[in-house]
XYZ file of C-alpha atoms in Angstrom:
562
model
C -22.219 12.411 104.403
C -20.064 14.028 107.376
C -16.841 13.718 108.745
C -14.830 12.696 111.943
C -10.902 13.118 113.089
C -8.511 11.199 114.423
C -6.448 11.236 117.395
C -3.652 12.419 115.409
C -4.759 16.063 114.506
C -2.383 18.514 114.860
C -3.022 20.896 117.765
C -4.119 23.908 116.730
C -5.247 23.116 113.099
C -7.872 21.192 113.539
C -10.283 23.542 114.768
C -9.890 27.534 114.552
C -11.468 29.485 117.547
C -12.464 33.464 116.283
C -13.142 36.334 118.814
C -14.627 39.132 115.627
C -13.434 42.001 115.295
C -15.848 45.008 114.572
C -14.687 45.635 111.219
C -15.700 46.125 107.504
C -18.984 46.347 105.293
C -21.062 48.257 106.957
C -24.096 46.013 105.010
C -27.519 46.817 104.090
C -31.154 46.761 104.982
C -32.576 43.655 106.146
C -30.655 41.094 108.200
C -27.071 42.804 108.056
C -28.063 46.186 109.582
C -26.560 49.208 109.052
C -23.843 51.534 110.698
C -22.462 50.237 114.183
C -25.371 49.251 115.811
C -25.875 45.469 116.172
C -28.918 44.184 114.291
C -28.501 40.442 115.562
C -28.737 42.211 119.043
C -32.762 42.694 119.429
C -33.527 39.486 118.074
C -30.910 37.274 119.475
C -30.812 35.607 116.188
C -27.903 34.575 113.825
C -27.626 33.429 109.964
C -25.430 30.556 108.836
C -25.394 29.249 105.471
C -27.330 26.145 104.636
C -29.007 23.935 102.019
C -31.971 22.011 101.094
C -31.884 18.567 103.240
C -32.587 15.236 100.795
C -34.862 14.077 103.045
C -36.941 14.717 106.589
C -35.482 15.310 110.058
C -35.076 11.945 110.803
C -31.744 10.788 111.925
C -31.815 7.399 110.613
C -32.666 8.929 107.178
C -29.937 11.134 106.708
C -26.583 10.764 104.780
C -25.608 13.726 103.375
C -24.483 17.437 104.966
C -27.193 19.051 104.319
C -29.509 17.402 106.351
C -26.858 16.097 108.544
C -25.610 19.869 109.542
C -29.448 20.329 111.008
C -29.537 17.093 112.384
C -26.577 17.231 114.984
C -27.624 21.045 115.853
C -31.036 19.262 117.054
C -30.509 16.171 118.253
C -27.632 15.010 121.105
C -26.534 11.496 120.813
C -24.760 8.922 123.451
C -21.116 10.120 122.648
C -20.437 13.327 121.348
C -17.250 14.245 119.165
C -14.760 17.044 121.081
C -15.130 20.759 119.317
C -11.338 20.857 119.342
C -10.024 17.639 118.901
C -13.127 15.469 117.668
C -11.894 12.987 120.163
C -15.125 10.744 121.475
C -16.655 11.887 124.584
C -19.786 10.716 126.527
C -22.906 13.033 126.035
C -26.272 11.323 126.844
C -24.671 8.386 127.833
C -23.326 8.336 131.009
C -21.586 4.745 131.100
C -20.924 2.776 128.016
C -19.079 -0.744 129.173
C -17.763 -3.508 127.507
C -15.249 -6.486 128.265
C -15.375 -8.259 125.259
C -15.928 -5.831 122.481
C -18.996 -7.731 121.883
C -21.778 -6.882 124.072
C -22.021 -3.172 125.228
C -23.683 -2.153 127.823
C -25.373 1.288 128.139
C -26.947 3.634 130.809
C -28.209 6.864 129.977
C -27.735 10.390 131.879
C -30.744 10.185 134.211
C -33.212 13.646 133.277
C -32.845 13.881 129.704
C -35.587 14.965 128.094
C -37.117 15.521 124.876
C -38.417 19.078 123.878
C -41.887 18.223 124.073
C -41.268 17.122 128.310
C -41.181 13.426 127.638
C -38.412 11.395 129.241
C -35.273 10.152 127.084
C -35.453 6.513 127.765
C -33.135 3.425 126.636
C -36.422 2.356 124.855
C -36.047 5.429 122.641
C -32.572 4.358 121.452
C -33.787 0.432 120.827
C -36.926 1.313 119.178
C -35.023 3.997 116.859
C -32.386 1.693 116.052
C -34.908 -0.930 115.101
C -36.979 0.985 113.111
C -33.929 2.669 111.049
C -32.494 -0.977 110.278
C -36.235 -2.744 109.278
C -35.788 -2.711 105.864
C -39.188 -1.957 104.770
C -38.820 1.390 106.571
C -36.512 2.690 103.636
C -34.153 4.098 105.897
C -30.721 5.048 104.075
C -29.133 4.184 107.134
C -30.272 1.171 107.682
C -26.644 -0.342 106.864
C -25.186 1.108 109.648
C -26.593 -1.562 112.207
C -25.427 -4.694 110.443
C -23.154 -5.385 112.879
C -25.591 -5.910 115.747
C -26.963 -9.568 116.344
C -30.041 -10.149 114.096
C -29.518 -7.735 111.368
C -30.095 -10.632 108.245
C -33.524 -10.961 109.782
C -34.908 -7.573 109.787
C -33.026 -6.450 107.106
C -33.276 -8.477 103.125
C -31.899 -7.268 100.119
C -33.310 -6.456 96.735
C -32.583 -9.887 94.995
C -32.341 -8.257 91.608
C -31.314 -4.680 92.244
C -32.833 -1.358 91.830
C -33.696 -1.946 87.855
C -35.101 -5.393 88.354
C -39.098 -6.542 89.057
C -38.225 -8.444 92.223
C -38.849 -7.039 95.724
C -36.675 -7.982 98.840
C -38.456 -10.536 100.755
C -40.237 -9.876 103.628
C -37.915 -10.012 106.823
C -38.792 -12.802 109.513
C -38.593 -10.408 112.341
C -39.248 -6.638 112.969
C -36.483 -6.156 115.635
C -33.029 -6.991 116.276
C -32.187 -10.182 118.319
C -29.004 -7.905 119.572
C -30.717 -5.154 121.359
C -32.622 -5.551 124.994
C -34.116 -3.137 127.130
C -32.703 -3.295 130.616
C -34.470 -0.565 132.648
C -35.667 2.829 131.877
C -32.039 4.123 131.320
C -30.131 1.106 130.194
C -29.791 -1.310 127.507
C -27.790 -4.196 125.984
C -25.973 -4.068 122.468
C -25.127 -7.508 121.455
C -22.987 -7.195 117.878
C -22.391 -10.325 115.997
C -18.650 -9.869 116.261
C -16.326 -7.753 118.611
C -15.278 -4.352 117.047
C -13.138 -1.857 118.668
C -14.488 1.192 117.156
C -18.214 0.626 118.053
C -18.413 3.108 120.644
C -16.907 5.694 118.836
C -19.398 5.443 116.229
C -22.376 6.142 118.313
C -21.479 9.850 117.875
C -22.920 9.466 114.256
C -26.749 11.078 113.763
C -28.141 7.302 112.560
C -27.417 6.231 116.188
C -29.852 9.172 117.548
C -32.937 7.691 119.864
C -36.573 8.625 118.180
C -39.138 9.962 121.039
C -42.336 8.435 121.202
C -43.817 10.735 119.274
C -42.234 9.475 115.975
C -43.767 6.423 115.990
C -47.334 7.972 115.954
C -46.893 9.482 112.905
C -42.692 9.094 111.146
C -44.263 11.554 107.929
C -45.477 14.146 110.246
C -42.308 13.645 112.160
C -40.314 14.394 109.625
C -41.119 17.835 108.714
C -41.579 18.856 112.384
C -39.725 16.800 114.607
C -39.542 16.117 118.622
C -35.691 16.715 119.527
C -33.383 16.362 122.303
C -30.310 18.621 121.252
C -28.859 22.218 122.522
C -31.504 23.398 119.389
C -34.982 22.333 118.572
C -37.075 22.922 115.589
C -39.216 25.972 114.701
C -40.007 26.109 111.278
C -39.192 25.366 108.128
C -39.899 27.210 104.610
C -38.359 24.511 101.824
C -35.242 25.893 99.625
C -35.268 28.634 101.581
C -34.612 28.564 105.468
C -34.969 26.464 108.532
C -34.860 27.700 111.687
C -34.149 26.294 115.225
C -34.732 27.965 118.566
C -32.226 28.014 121.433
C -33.684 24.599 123.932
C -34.481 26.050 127.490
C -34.191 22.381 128.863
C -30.483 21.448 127.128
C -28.823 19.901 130.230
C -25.267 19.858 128.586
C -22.216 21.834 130.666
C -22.449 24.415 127.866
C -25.599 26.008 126.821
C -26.716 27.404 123.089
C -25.157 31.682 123.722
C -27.856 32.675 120.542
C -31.846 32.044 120.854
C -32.077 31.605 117.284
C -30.288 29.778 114.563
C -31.466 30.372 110.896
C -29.916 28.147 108.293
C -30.520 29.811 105.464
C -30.496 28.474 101.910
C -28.758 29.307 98.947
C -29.138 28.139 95.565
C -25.398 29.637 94.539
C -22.768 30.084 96.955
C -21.156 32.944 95.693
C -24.503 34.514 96.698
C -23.850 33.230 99.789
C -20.115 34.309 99.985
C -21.482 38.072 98.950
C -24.047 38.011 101.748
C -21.024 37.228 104.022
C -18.957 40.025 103.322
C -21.730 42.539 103.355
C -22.791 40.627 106.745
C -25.923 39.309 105.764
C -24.743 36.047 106.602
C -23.129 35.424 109.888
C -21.486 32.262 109.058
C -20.216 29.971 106.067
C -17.762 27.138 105.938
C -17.304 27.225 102.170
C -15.679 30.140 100.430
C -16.106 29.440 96.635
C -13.335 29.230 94.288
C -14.004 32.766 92.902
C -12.768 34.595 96.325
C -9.852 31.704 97.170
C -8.180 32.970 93.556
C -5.406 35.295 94.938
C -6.543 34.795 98.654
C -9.128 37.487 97.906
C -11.326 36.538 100.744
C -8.355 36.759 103.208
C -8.636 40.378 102.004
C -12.271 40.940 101.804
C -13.080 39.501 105.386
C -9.381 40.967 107.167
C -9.988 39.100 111.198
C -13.172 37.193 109.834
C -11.707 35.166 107.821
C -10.763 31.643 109.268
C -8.069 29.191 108.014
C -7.254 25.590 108.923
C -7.821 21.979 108.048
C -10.531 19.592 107.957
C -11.388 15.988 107.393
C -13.336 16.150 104.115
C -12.116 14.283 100.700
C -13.484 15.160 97.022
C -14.106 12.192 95.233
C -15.628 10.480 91.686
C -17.923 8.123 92.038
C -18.947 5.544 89.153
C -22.209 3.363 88.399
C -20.219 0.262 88.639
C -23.784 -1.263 88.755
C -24.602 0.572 84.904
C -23.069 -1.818 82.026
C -22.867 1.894 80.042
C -21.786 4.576 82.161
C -19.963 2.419 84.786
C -17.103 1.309 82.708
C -14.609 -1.081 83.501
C -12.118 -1.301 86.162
C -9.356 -0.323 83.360
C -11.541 2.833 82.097
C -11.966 4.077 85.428
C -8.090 4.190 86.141
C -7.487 5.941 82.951
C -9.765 8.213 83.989
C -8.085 8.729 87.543
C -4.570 8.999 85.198
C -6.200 11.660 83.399
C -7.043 13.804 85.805
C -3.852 16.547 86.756
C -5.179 16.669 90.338
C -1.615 19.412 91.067
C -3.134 21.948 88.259
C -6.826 22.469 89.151
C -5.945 22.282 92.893
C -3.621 25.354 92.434
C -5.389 27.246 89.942
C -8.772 26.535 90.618
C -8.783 26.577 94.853
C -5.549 28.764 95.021
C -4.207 25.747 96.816
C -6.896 25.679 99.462
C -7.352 21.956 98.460
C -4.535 19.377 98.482
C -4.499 16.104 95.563
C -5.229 12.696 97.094
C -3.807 9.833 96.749
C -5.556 7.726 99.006
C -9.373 7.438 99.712
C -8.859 8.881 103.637
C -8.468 12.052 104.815
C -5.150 12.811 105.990
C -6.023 13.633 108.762
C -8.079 10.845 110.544
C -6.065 7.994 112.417
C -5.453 5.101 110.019
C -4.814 7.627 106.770
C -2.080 6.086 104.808
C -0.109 8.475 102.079
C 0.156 6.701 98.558
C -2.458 4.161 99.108
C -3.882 4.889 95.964
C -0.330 4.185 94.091
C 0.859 6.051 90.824
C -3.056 5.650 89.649
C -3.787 8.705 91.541
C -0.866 10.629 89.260
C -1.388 12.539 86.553
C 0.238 10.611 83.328
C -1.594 10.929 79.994
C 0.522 8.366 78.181
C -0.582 5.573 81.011
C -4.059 7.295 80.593
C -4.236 6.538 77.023
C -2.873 2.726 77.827
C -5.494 1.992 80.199
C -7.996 3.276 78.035
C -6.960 1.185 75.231
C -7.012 -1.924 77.460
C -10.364 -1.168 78.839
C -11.476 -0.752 74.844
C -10.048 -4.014 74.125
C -11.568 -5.710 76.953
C -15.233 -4.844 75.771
C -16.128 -1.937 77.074
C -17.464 1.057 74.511
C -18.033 4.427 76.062
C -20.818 6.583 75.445
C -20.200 9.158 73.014
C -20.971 11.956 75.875
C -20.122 10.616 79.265
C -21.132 13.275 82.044
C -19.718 14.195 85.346
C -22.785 15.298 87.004
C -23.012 17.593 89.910
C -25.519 20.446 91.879
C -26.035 24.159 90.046
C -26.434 25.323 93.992
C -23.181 24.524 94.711
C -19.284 26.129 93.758
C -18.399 22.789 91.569
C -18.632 24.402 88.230
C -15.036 25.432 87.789
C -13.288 22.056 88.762
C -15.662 19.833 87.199
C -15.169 21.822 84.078
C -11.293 21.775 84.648
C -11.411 17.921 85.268
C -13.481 17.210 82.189
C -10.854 19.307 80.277
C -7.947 17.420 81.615
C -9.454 13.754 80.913
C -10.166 15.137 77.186
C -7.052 16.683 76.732
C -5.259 13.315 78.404
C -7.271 10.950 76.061
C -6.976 12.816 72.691
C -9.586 14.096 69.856
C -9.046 10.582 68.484
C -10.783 8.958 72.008
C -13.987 8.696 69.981
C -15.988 9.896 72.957
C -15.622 12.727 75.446
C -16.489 13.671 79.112
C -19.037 16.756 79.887
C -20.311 18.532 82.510
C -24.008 18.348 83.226
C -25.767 19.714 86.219
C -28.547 19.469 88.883
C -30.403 22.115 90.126
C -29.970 21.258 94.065
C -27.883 18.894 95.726
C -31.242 17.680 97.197
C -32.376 16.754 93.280
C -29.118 15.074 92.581
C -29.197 12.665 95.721
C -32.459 11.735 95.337
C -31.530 10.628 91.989
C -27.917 8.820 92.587
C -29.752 6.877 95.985
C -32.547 6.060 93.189
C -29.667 4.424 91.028
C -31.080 6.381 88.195
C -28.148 8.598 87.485
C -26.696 8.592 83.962
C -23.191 8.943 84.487
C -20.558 9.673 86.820
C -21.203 12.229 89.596
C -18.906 14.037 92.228
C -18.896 12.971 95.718
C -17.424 14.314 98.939
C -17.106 12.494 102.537
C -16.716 14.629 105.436
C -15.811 11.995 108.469
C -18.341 11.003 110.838
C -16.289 10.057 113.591
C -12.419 10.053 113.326
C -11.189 6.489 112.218
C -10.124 5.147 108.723
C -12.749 2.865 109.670
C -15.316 5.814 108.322
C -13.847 6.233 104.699
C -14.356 2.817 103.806
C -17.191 0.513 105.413
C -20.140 3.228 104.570
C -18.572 3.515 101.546
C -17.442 0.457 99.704
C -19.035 -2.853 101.781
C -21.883 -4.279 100.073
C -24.899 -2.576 100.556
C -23.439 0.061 102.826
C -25.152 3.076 103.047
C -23.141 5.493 101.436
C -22.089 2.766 98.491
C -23.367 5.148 95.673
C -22.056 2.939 92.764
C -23.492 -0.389 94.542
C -19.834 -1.110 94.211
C -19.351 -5.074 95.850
C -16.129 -7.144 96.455
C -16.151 -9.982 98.335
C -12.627 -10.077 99.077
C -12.785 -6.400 99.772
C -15.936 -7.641 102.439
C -13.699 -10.065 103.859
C -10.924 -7.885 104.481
C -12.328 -5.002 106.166
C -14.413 -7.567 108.092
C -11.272 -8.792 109.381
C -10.574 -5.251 110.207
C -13.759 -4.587 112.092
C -13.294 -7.594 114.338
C -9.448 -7.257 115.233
C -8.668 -6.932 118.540
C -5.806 -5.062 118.754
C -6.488 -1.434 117.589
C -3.281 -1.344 115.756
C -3.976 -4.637 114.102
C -7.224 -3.011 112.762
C -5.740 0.036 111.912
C -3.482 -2.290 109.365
C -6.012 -4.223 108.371
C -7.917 -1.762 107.123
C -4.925 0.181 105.311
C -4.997 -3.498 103.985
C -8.188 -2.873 102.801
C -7.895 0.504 101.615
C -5.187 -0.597 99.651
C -7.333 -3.340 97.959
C -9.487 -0.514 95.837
C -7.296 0.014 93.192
C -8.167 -3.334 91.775
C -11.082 -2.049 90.785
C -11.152 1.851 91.262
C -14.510 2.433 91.804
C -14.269 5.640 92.968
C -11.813 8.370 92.153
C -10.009 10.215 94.736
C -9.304 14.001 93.817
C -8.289 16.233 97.056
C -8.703 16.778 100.462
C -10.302 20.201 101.862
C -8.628 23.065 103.441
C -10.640 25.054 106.121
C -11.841 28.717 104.416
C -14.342 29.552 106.297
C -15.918 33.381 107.640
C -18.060 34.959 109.445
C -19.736 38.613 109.920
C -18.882 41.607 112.162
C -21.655 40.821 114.416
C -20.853 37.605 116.090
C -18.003 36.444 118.045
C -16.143 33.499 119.453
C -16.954 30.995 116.411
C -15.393 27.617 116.620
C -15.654 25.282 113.174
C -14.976 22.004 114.195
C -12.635 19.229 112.873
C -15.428 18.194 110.683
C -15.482 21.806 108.835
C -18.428 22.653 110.567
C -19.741 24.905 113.148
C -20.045 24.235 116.876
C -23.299 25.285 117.301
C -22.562 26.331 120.993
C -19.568 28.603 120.234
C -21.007 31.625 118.281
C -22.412 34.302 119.971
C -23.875 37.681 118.961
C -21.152 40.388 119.734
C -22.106 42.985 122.366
């Protein structure tokens, strides 16, 4: 999952530019160097902190950071999202017209090219979006082209879920009625309703084109992929680094200033924090709770350190679909009562996380304050209520009920403070309590929650896409969305943000789906917890760094100091 801002960021915090100074560690052997002489100088190469992707490099397969992070490095898309403001911008595309809302039509940049010489084509971008929303392709982003014309009959669903012996029937066509081919460098979107924020979407990786080569042989692909972005791939050596060169042939305005980008993987992030301040690592954007206690990385990294705000939300996401571990609608707001959001956010991140009380980042055009009501408050009596009314209703919990999360990343200390809190809130007498179990990777634990196989409740984070409300909710919480971890479904919740989608007036949508938003503490599926802070920090050898309203890093900003 990723994440997108608004119109309504405020200037200045939404993205933090950093010219380096030359100062502290003076690191060690290996990749940091020694003394004052620039090791990232002779190779024209520069280390940012990474993890294992879930899946291959395919666009229309990705929906997590990990993978995502790589993803938009390598591959440029028809709009891209501003560096400074995330506002929408055209970047392959060079027209994208519509009267209606309805049917969109396309033309590309003329020259584009992919990195093995072939043309970029419109039949790239049909065929890719085709073969990402075929169901029988497995695509986890299939979801996100349900809105174009023909979508029921390419894509069926699983009549009896993930557990059950049925298998979706087959679809009665292998492309979408709503897509055309025009000319070499132009094509027709036809959705099956207007919506206002389609062409700000198209920024997202699922919407990439797939080169011919793809289609020859999507496994190979995967693992060694054709590209078309200011980066292309080089190699790749699993849980531990993949690396992208500098692309000779990127026709954007502003070039790649580094020939190499290594993303290098870490199984524990304070590793990866210590590699930082010893620059070993040029570049992280998370700066685990262990330094934010007392601002001690303010004072470890002095001028490297970088501070501001970004459109990522922590979350707790439920099984609804498991009669055991998903609870009731009752349970899961005691649970959300339980939890003394103010506490853990201040003692734990050092305030470098904010409680939520809505499911949307504040800062993305749409966000709301107090959507979530007084369920996102921390009351222990209420807890206890709720709890009682969710026993009486039917529901027994397990005796253990885990929180699961990933070993490889810094959630030890707030899932443990969480579980604490939702103990302490329900009482010895609860006849149950919550626990902490982990993962190794993040990579292990998605593959497991998009199997539906998780026991339990896990953590979840969104970092925006593309900056509308929009984003926090329809990949999230419509039936069958991509991103709909619990296999939550409402139909009045469907109907609603439907409603939303197809408004007219953007201000009419932008209500609608506050409507919408709104609408989720019926059932509380997931938990909202906090919104991120920037912390974020680089090494003494590189200069210039931009992270991006997403809490990432423009790929195109760092360069290796001289």
């Amino acid at each position: 999952m990723r994440v997108t801002k608004g119109a309504k960021i405020a200037a200045g915090t939404a993205l933090l530019a950093l010219g380096v100074a030359a100062c502290g560690g003076g690191g060690s052997e290996g990749s940091g160097g020694s003394g004052d002489e620039n090791p990232r100088a002779a190779t024209g190469a520069v280390f940012i902190r990474g993890c294992e992707p879930q899946t291959g490099l395919v666009p229309g397969n990705i929906n997590e950071t990990c993978g995502g992070t790589v993803v938009d490095f390598m591959y440029s898309k028809l709009i891209k999202y501003n560096s400074d403001t995330a506002a929408a911008e055209l970047d392959q595309a060079e027209s994208i017209d519509t009267s209606d809302n309805k049917v969109w039509t396309i033309k590309l940049k003329p020259g584009l090219k992919w990195t093995d010489g072939t043309p970029v084509t419109a039949k790239n971008y049909v065929d890719a979006w085709n073969y990402t929303a075929y169901s029988p392709n497995g695509q986890l982003g299939a979801s996100w082209f349900a809105d174009i014309e023909g979508f029921d009959k390419v894509n069926t669903a699983d009549p009896d879920g993930p557990e059950g012996p049925k298998e979706a029937p087959k679809p009665e066509s292998e492309t979408l009625s709503g897509l055309e081919v025009i000319d070499d460098q132009t094509f027709k979107v036809t959705l099956s309703s207007p919506q206002a924020v389609f062409r700000t979407k198209l920024g997202y990786s699922t919407f990439s084109a797939l080169p011919d080569a793809f289609f020859k042989d999507p496994k190979a692909f995967s693992s060694n992929p054709v590209t078309n972005g200011p980066f292309k791939f080089a190699k790749w050596d699993h849980n531990s680094q993949l690396v992208m060169d500098a692309n000779p042939d990127y026709p954007g305005a502003e070039k790649p200033k580094v020939k190499q980008i290594v993303y290098k993987m870490y199984q524990d992030d304070n590793a990866a924090y210590a590699d930082l301040v010893s620059n070993n690592l040029d570049f992280t954007e998370l700066i685990p709770p262990s330094a934010l206690a007392g601002d001690k990385w303010k004072s470890d990294l002095g001028d490297r350190a970088i501070e501001g705000q970004q459109g990522v939300i922590q979350t707790l996401t439920f099984p609804v679909f498991d009669k055991e571990f998903g609870g009731n609608a009752d349970f899961r707001k005691a649970v959300s009562l339980a939890i003394d959001r103010k506490t853990i956010t201040e003692k734990i991140f050092n305030k470098g996380r904010t409680p939520l009380d809505s499911w949307v980042s504040p800062i993305v055009e749409g966000y709301k304050a107090g959507a979530c009501g007084d369920l996102c408050t921390f009351d222990p009596a209420r807890a206890k209520e709720y709890l009682a009314k969710a026993k009486a209703a039917g529901y027994t919990p397990p005796k253990e009920f885990p929180i699961w999360s990933n070993a490889d990343g810094t959630h030890k200390e707030w899932i443990e403070a969480t579980v604490n809190s939702i103990n302490q809130a329900f009482g010895a007498d609860a006849g149950f309590q919550f626990v902490h179990r982990d993962m190794p990777t993040f990579a292990e634990l998605r593959d497991v929650v998009t199997q539906r196989k998780l026991k339990g409740a896990h953590r979840t984070g969104w970092q925006m896409d593309y900056p509308h409300i929009e984003n926090f909710l329809n990949p999230l919480y419509k039936t069958n969305a991509s991103s709909n971890d619990g296999l939550y479904s409402s139909k009045e919740l469907d109907a609603k943000l439907h409603e939303a989608d197809t408004a007219a007036d953007p201000a009419e949508s932008l209500r609608l789906y506050q409507e919408a938003e709104a609408m989720l503490t019926q059932d509380m599926p997931v938990i909202p917890l906090w919104s991120y802070g920037l912390q974020a920090g680089t090494s003494k050898w590189v200069t210039g760094v931009k992270v991006t309203p997403f809490g990432v890093l423009d790929p195109l900003s760092i360069a290796i100091k001289s």
